[in-house]
XYZ file of C-alpha atoms in Angstrom:
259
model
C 40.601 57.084 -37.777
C 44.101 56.991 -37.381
C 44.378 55.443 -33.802
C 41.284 52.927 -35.480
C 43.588 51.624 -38.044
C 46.616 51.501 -35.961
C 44.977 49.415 -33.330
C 43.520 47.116 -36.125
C 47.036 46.639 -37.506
C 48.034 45.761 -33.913
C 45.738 43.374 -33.750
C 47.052 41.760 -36.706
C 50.815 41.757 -35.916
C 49.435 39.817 -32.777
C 47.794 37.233 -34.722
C 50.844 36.779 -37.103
C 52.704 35.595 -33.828
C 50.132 33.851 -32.156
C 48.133 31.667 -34.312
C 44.387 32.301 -32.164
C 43.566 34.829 -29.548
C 40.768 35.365 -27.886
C 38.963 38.703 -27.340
C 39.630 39.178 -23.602
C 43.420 38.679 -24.206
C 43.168 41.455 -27.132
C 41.676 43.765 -24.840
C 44.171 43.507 -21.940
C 46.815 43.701 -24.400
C 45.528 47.072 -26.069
C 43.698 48.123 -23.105
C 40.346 48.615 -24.867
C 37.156 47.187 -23.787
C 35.938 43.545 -24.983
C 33.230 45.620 -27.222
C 35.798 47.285 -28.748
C 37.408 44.283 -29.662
C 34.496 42.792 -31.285
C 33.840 45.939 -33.248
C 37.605 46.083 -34.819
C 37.154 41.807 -35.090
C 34.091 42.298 -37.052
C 35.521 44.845 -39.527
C 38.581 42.956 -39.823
C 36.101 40.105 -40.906
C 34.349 41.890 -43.470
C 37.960 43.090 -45.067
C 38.684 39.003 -45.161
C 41.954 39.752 -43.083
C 40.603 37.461 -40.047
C 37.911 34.951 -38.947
C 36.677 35.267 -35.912
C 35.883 31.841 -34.422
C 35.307 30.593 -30.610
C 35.284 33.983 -28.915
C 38.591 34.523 -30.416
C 39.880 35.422 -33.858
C 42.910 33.918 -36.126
C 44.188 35.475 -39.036
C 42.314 34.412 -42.541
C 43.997 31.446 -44.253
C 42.715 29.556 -47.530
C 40.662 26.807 -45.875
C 37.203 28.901 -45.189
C 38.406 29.686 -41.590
C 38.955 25.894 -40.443
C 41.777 25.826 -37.302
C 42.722 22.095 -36.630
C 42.671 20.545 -33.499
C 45.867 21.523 -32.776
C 45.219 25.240 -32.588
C 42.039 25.205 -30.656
C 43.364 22.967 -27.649
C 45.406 25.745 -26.895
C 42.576 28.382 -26.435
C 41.353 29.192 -23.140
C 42.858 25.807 -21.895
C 42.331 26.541 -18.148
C 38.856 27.212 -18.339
C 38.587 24.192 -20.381
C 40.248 22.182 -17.126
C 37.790 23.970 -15.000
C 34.685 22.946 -16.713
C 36.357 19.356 -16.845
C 36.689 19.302 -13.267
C 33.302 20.051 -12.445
C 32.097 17.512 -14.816
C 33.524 14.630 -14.036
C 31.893 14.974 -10.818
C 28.580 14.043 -12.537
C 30.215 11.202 -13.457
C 29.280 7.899 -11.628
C 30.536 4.237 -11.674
C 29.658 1.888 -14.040
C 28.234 4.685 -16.602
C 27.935 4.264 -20.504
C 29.002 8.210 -21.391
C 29.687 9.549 -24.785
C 32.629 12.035 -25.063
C 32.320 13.920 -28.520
C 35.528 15.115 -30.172
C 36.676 18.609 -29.043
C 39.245 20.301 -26.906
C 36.948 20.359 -23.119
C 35.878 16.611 -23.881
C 39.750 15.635 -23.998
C 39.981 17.897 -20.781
C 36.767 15.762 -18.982
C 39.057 12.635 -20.940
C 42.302 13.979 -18.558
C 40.451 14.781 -15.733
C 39.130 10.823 -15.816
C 42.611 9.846 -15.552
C 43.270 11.015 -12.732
C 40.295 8.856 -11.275
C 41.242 5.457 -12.465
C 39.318 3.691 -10.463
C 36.148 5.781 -11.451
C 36.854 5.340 -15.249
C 37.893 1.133 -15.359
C 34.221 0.772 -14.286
C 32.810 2.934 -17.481
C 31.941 2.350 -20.910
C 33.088 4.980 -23.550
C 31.931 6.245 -26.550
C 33.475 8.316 -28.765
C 34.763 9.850 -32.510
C 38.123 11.111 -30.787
C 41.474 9.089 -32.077
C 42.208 11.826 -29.203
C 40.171 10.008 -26.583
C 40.483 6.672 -27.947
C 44.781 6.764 -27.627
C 44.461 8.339 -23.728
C 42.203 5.312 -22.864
C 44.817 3.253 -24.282
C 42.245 2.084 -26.781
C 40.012 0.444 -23.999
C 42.461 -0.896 -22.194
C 42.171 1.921 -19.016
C 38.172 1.856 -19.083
C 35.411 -1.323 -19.261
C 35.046 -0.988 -22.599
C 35.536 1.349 -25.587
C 33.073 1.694 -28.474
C 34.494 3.501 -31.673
C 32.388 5.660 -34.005
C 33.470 4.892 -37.868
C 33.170 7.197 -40.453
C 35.317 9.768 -42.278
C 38.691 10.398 -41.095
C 40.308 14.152 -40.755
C 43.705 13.809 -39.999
C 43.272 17.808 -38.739
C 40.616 16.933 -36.776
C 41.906 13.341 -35.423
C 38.007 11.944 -35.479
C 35.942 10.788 -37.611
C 32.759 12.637 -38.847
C 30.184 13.015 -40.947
C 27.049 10.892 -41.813
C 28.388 7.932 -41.443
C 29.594 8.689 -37.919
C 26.307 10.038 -37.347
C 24.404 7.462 -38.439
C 26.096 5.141 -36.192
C 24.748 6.694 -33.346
C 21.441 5.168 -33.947
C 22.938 2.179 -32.541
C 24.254 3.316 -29.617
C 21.919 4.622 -26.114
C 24.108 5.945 -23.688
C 23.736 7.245 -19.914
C 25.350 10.787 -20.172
C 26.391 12.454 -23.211
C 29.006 15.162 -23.345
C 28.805 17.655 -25.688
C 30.960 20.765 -25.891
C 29.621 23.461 -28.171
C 31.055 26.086 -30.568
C 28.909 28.909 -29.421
C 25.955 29.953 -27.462
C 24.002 33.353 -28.497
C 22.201 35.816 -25.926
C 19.230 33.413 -26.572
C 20.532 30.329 -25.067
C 20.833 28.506 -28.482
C 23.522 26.496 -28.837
C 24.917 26.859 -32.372
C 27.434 25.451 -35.019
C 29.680 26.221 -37.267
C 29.677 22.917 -39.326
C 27.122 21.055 -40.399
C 28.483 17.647 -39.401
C 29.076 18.915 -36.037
C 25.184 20.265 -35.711
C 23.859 16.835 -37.204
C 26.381 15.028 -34.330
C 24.976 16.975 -30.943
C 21.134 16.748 -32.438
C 21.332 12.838 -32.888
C 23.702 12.571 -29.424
C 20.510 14.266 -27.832
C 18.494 12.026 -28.915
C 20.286 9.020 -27.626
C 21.555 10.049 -24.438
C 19.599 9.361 -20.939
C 21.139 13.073 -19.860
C 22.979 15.626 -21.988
C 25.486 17.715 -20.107
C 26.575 20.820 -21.969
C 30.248 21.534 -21.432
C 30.917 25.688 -22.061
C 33.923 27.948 -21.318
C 33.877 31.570 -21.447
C 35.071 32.387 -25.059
C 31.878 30.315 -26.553
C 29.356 32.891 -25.257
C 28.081 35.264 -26.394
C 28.825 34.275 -29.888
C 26.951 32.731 -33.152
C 27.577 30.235 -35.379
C 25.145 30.085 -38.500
C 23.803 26.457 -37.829
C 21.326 26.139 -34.957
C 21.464 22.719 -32.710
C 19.477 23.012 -29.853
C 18.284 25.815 -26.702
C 19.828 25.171 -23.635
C 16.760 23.699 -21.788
C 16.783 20.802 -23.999
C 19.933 19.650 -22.213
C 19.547 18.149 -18.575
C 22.884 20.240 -17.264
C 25.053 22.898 -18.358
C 28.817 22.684 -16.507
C 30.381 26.292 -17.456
C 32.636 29.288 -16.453
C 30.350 32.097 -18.113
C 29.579 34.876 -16.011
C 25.539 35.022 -17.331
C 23.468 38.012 -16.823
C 20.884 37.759 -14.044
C 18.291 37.238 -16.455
C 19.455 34.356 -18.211
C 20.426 32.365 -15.215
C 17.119 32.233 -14.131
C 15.812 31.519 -17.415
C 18.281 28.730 -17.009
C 17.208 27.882 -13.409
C 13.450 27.931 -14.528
C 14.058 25.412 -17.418
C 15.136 22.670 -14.827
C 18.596 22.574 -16.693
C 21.095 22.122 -13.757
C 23.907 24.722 -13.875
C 27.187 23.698 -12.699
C 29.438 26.655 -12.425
C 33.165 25.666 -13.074
């Protein structure tokens, strides 16, 4: 037990110097397997010393677990560019595309930058202040339509039902949705209600729903279910999905983009 608890300790003297760290990085650190990590994550969990969110975990604060915006962009940022880069290829001109707010749809939002040409012929959507200030507030794409609702300064968006309900005005081409975490089953879950409520309503109103995934979001669970991954028309990721799965995947007709 006593090289248990010492690695568990270790684990939280990282954490007090790094705000969030994902699993992978705590087992090349402490040279233990990724399973290993999970276990000691989990217990750490139950003892309230932790939360484990995104594939990663960040020590326990007073705020149920909640790590702004300004945390999470910084988690597993190059396989967020990855996906991004493979997604905007499924971009095309003159394209109405919703870009939700989270840390891969500001990376798709970068990697449209660097095709100006591309993204002056587009019309954006979106509940990202994020987004909205990269575009210049419209100025750098056709034309910008901004979701109202609730503002959270951690969050830099706007959310809940008011920012839901305004989707029932818009239709767009593509939507681009970035989830919190996919389980073994291919469900796409949530963590927050509002968040669930956002992706179920941007299916609805979206000609195609691409699924933007990085590694740390699988396998994981949040408690809120949103939708199986064959109810999206593509999934752009970097996870390395047992054989199984990818042809359940295949056999859905959900095109898989690997990043």
């Amino acid at each position: 037990m006593g090289k248990l608890n010492s690695r568990r300790e270790q684990i939280l003297r990282i954490l007090e110097k790094k705000q969030l760290t994902t699993v992978a990085e705590l087992s090349e650190q402490l040279e233990v397997t990724t399973e290993t990590i999970r276990k000691d994550l989990l217990c750490l969990e139950h003892a309230g010393k932790i939360v484990r969110i995104h594939g990663g975990a960040a020590l326990a604060n007073d705020e149920g677990g909640f790590f702004p915006y300004s945390i999470r962009k910084n988690l597993n940022s190059r396989g967020k560019q990855k996906v991004a880069e493979k997604a905007v290829e499924l971009i095309r001109e003159k394209d109405s595309i919703l870009l939700e707010n989270s840390t891969t749809t500001a990376a798709l939002c970068h990697a449209l930058l660097e095709r100006p040409e591309l993204l002056k012929t587009l019309t954006v959507v979106t509940n990202s202040f994020y987004i909205a200030q990269c575009l210049k507030s419209g100025q750098l794409c056709m034309r910008l339509l901004f979701l109202g609702g609730w503002v959270s300064e951690t969050e830099a968006s706007t959310l809940g039902t008011i920012t839901t309900d305004m989707m029932q005005l818009v239709r767009v081409n593509k939507a681009f949705l970035s989830g919190a975490a996919l389980n073994r089953k291919l469900e796409l879950t949530a963590f927050y209600e509002r968040d669930m409520l956002f992706q179920q309503k941007a299916l609805e109103h979206a000609d195609e729903t691409i699924l933007l995934l990085d590694s740390t979001k699988y396998p994981a669970s949040g408690v809120l279910a949103v939708a199986l991954v064959k109810e999206f028309s593509c999934l752009v990721s970097d996870i390395s999905f047992p054989k199984e799965q990818l042809e359940s995947i295949r056999d859905s007709g959900v095109l898989l983009v690997k990043a």
